[in-house]
Short mmCIF file of C-alpha atoms in Angstrom, two decimals:
data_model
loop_
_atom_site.label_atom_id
_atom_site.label_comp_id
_atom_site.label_asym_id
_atom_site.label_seq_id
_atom_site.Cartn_x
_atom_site.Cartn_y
_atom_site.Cartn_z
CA UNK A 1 -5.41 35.86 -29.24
CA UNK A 2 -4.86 36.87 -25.46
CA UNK A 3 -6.42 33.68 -24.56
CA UNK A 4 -4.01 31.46 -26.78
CA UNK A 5 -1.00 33.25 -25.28
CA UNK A 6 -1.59 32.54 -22.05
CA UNK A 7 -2.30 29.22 -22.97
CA UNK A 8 1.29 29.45 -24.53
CA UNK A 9 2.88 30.65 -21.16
CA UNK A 10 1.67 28.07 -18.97
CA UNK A 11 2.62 25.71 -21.58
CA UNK A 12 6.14 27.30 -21.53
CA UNK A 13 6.04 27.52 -17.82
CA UNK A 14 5.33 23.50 -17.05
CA UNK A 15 7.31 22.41 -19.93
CA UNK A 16 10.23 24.32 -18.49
CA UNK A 17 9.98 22.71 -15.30
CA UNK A 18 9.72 19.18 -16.56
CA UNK A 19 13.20 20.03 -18.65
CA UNK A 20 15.18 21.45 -15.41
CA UNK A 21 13.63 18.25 -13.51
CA UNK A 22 15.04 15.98 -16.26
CA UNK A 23 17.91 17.70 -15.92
CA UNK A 24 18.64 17.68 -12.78
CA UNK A 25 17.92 13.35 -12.87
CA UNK A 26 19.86 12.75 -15.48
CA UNK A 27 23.33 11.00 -14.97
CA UNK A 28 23.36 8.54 -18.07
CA UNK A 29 27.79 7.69 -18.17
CA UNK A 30 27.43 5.88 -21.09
CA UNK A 31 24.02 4.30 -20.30
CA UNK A 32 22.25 5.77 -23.32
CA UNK A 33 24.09 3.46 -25.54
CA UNK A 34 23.29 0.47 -24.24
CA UNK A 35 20.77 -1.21 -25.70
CA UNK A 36 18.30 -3.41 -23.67
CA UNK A 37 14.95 -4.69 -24.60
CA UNK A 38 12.52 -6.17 -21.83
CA UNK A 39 9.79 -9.32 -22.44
CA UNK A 40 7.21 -9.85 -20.52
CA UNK A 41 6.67 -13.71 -19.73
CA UNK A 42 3.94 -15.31 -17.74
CA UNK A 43 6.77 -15.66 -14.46
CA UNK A 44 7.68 -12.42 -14.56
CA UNK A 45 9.53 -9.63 -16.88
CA UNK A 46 12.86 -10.61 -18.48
CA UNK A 47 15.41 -8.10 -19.28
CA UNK A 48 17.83 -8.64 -22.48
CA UNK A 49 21.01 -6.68 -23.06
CA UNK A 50 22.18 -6.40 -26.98
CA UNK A 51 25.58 -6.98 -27.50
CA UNK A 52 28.32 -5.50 -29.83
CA UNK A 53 27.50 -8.51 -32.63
CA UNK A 54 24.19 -7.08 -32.20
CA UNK A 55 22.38 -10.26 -30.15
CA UNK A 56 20.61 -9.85 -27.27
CA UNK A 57 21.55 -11.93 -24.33
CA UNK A 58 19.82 -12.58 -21.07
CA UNK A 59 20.23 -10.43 -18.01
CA UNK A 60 20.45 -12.38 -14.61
CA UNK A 61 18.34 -11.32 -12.02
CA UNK A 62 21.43 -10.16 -10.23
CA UNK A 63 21.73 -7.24 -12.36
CA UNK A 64 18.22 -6.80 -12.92
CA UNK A 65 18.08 -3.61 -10.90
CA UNK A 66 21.15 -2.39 -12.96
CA UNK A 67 19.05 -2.70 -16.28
CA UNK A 68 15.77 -0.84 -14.68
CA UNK A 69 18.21 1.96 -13.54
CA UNK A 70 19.41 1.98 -17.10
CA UNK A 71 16.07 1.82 -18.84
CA UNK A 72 15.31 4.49 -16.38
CA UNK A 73 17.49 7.11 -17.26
CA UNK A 74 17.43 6.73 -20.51
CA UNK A 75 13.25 7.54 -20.37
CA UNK A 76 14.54 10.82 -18.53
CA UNK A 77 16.93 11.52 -21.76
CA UNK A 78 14.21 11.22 -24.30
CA UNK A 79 11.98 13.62 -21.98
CA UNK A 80 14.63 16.23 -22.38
CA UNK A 81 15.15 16.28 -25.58
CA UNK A 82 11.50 16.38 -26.53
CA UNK A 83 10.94 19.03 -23.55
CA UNK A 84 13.96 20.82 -24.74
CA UNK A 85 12.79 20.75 -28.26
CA UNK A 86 9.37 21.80 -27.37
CA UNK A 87 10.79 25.13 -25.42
CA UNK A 88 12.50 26.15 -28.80
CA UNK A 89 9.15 25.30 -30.91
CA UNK A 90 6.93 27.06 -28.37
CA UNK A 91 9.36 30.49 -28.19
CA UNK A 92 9.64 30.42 -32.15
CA UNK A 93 5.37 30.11 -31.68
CA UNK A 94 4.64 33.31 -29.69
CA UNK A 95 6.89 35.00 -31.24
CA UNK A 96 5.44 34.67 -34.56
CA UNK A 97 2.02 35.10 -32.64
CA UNK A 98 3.08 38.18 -30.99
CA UNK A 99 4.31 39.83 -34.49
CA UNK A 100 1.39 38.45 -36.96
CA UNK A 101 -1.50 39.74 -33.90
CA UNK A 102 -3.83 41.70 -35.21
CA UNK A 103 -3.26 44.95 -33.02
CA UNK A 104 0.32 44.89 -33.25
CA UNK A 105 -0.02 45.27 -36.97
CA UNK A 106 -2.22 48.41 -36.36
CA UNK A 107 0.32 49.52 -33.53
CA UNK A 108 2.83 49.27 -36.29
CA UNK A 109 1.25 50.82 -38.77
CA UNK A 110 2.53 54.81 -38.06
CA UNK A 111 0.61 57.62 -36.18
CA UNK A 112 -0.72 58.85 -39.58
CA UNK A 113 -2.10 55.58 -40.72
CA UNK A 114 -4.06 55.18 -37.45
CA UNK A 115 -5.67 57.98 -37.54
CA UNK A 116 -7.48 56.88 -40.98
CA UNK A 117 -7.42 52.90 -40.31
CA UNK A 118 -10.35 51.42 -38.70
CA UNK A 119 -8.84 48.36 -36.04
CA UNK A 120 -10.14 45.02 -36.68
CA UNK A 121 -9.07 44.65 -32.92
CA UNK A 122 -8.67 47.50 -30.75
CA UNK A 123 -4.87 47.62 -28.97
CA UNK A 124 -4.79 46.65 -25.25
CA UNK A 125 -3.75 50.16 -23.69
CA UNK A 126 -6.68 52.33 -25.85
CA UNK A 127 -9.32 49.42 -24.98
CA UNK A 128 -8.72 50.48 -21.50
CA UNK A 129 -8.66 53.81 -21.96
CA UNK A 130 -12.13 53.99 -23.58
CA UNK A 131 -13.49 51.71 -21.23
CA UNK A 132 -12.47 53.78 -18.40
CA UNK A 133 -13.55 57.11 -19.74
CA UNK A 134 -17.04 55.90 -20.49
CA UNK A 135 -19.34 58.23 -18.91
CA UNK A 136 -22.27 56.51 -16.64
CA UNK A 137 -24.67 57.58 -13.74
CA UNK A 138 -24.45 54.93 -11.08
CA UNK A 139 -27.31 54.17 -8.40
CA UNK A 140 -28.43 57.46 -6.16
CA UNK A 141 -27.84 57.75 -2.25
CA UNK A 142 -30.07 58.01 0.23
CA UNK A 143 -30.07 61.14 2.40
CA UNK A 144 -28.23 61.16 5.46
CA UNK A 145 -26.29 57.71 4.86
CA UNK A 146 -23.00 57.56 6.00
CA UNK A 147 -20.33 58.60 3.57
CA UNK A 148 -17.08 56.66 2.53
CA UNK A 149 -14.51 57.42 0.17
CA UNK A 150 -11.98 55.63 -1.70
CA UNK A 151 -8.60 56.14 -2.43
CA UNK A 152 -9.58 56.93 -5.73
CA UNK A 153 -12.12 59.62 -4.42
CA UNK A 154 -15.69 58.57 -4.94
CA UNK A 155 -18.43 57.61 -2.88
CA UNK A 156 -19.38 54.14 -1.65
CA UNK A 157 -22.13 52.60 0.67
CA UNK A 158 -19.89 50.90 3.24
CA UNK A 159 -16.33 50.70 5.30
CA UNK A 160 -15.83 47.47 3.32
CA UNK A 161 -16.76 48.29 0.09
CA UNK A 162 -14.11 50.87 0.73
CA UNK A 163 -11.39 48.01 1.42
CA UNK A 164 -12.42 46.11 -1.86
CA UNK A 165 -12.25 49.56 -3.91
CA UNK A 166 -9.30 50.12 -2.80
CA UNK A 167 -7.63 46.98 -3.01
CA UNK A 168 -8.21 46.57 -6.67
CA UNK A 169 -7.21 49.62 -6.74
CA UNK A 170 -3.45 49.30 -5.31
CA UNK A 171 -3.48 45.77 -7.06
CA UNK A 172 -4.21 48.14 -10.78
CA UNK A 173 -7.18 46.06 -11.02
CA UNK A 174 -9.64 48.78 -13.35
CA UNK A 175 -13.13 48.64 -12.06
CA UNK A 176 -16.62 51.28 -11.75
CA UNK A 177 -18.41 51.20 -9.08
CA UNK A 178 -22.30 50.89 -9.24
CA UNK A 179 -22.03 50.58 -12.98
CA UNK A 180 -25.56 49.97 -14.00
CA UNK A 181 -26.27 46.16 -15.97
CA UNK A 182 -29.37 45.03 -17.90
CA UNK A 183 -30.56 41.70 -16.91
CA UNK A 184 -32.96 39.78 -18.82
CA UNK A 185 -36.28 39.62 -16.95
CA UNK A 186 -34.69 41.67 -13.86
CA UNK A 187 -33.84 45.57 -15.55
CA UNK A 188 -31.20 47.33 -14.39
CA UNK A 189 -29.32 46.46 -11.89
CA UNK A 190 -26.32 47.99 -9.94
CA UNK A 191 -23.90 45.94 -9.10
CA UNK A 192 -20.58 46.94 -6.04
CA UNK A 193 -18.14 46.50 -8.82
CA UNK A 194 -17.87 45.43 -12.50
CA UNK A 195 -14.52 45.00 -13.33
CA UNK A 196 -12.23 44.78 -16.63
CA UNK A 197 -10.79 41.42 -17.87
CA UNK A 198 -8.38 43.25 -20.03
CA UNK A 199 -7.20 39.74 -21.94
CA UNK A 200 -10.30 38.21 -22.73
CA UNK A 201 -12.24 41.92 -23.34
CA UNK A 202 -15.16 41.31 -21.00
CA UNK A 203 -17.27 42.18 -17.92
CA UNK A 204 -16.52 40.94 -14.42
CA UNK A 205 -19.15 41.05 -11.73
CA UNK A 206 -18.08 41.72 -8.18
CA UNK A 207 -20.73 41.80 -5.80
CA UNK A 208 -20.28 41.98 -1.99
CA UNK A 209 -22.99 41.50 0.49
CA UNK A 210 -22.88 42.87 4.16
CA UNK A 211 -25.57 42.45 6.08
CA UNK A 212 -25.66 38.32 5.98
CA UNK A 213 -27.61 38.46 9.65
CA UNK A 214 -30.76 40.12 8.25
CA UNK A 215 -32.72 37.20 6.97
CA UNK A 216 -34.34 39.09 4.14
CA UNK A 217 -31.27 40.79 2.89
CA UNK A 218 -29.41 36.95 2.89
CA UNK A 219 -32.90 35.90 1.03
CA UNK A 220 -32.72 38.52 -1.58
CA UNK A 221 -28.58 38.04 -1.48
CA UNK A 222 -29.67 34.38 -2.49
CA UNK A 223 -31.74 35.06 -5.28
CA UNK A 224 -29.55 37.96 -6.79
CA UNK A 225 -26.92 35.28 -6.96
CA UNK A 226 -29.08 32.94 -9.01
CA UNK A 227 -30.23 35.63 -11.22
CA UNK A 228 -27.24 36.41 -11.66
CA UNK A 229 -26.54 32.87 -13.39
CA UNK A 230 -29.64 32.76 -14.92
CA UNK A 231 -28.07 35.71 -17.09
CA UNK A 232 -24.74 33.62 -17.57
CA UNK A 233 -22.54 34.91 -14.53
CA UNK A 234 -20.61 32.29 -12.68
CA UNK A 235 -19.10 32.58 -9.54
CA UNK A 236 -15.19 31.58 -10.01
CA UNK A 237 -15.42 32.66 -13.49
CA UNK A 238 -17.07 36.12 -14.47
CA UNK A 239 -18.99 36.28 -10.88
CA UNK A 240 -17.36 37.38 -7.86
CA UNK A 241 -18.98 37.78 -4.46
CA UNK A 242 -17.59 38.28 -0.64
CA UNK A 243 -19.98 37.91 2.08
CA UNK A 244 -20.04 39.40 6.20
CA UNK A 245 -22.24 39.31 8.96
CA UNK A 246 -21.67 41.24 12.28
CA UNK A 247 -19.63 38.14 13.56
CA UNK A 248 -18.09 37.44 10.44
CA UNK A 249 -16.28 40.55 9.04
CA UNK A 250 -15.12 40.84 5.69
CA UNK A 251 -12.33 38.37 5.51
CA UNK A 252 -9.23 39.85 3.51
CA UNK A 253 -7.80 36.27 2.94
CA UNK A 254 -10.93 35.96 0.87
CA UNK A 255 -10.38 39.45 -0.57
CA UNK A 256 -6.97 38.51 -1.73
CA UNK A 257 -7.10 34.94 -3.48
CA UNK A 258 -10.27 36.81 -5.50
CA UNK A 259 -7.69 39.63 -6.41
CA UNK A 260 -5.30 36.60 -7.80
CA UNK A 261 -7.81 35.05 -9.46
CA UNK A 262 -8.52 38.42 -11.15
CA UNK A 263 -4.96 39.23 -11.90
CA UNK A 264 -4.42 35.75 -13.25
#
């Protein structure tokens, strides 16, 4: 349902913008109710104006411009009015969508009645909760390694792990860190971040890898990624990954159009 909404927005969003563009063009005077019908001959296009005894009668190339104009605006008129239409259609739409989903109807339902209903589909805020209270032990430090802490007050590996951390976190992105993942043919794995895509209920992979100069780490950064799809994680879509090397720090332009994408 989440999905189909947003689908709904953007619909809204570009159908709006076509109707203020239309709009904005329009300047008809009278133009809409002329009538004027256009044939297409081997020397060229003709243009015929109907007159009040209902006959159409040739157009001189003179006014030929003055017909196109014409035929113009009154394209921009019927895009209006179907745009215009289509706003009022699409707003009765999510409205009924929004009523008729299936967790508002449990949301509606009354404290009691939740308490004894079982949700065909959990609502959005106790989704997160749960997901956020689940209890997991992420992947052990070494002894002596440096120690970095978030805003949020736990323990990564690195100064830039720390920036991503807490980035989503200012951005109220919901993410574990080291949250341990079973791929097929690999075991567990533990990857920087594994975020929530609260509208379509899944998994997000966010992996960032820091030491790009060390030849073997790049080689195993390689293959990760390509296990990785092998399991059905896609970079751009539920794969994420940032890369550095010691000339090429973390770049937070980089950082911030994967944050959009996340937030989007």
């Amino acid at each position: 349902m989440s999905g189909l909404m947003n689908e709904l927005k953007k619909r809204q969003e570009n159908t709006e913008k076509v109707m203020k563009k239309m709009e904005q063009m329009i300047s008809l005077n009278g133009m809409d109710e002329q009538k004027i019908n256009v044939v297409l001959r081997q020397k060229g296009i003709q243009f015929y104006k109907k007159n009040q005894s209902g006959e159409y009668r040739y157009i001189p190339k003179t006014k030929k411009e003055e017909a196109i104009k014409i035929l113009q605006q009154q394209y921009y008129k019927k895009i209006y009015e179907s745009t215009t239409k289509e706003m009022r259609l699409l707003g009765k739409l999510q409205t009924f969508l929004e009523q008729q989903a299936a967790e508002t109807i449990y949301q509606n339902l009354g404290k009691g009645k939740q308490k004894v209903v079982i949700p065909i589909v959990v609502p959005k805020e106790q989704f997160i909760e749960a997901w956020l209270s689940e209890e997991y032990t992420g992947k052990p430090f070494p002894e002596n390694s440096p120690e970095y802490y978030t805003d949020r007050g736990e323990r990564v590996r690195s100064k830039s792990e720390k920036i991503i951390a807490d980035k989503l976190y200012r951005e109220e992105i919901h993410y574990r860190y080291e949250y341990p993942l079973e791929l097929p043919g690999w075991g567990v794995v533990y990857p920087d971040f594994t975020i929530l895509d609260v509208e379509n209920r899944r998994n997000i992979i966010y992996e960032h890898f820091g030491m790009m100069d060390d030849e073997n780490y790049a080689g195993n950064a390689i293959a990760k990624v390509q296990r990785y799809a092998s399991a059905g994680y896609y970079i751009g879509d539920n794969f994420f990954i940032t890369m550095e090397s010691s000339r090429n720090p973390l770049d937070s332009r980089t950082l911030d159009g994967i944050v959009q994408q996340l937030k989007s």
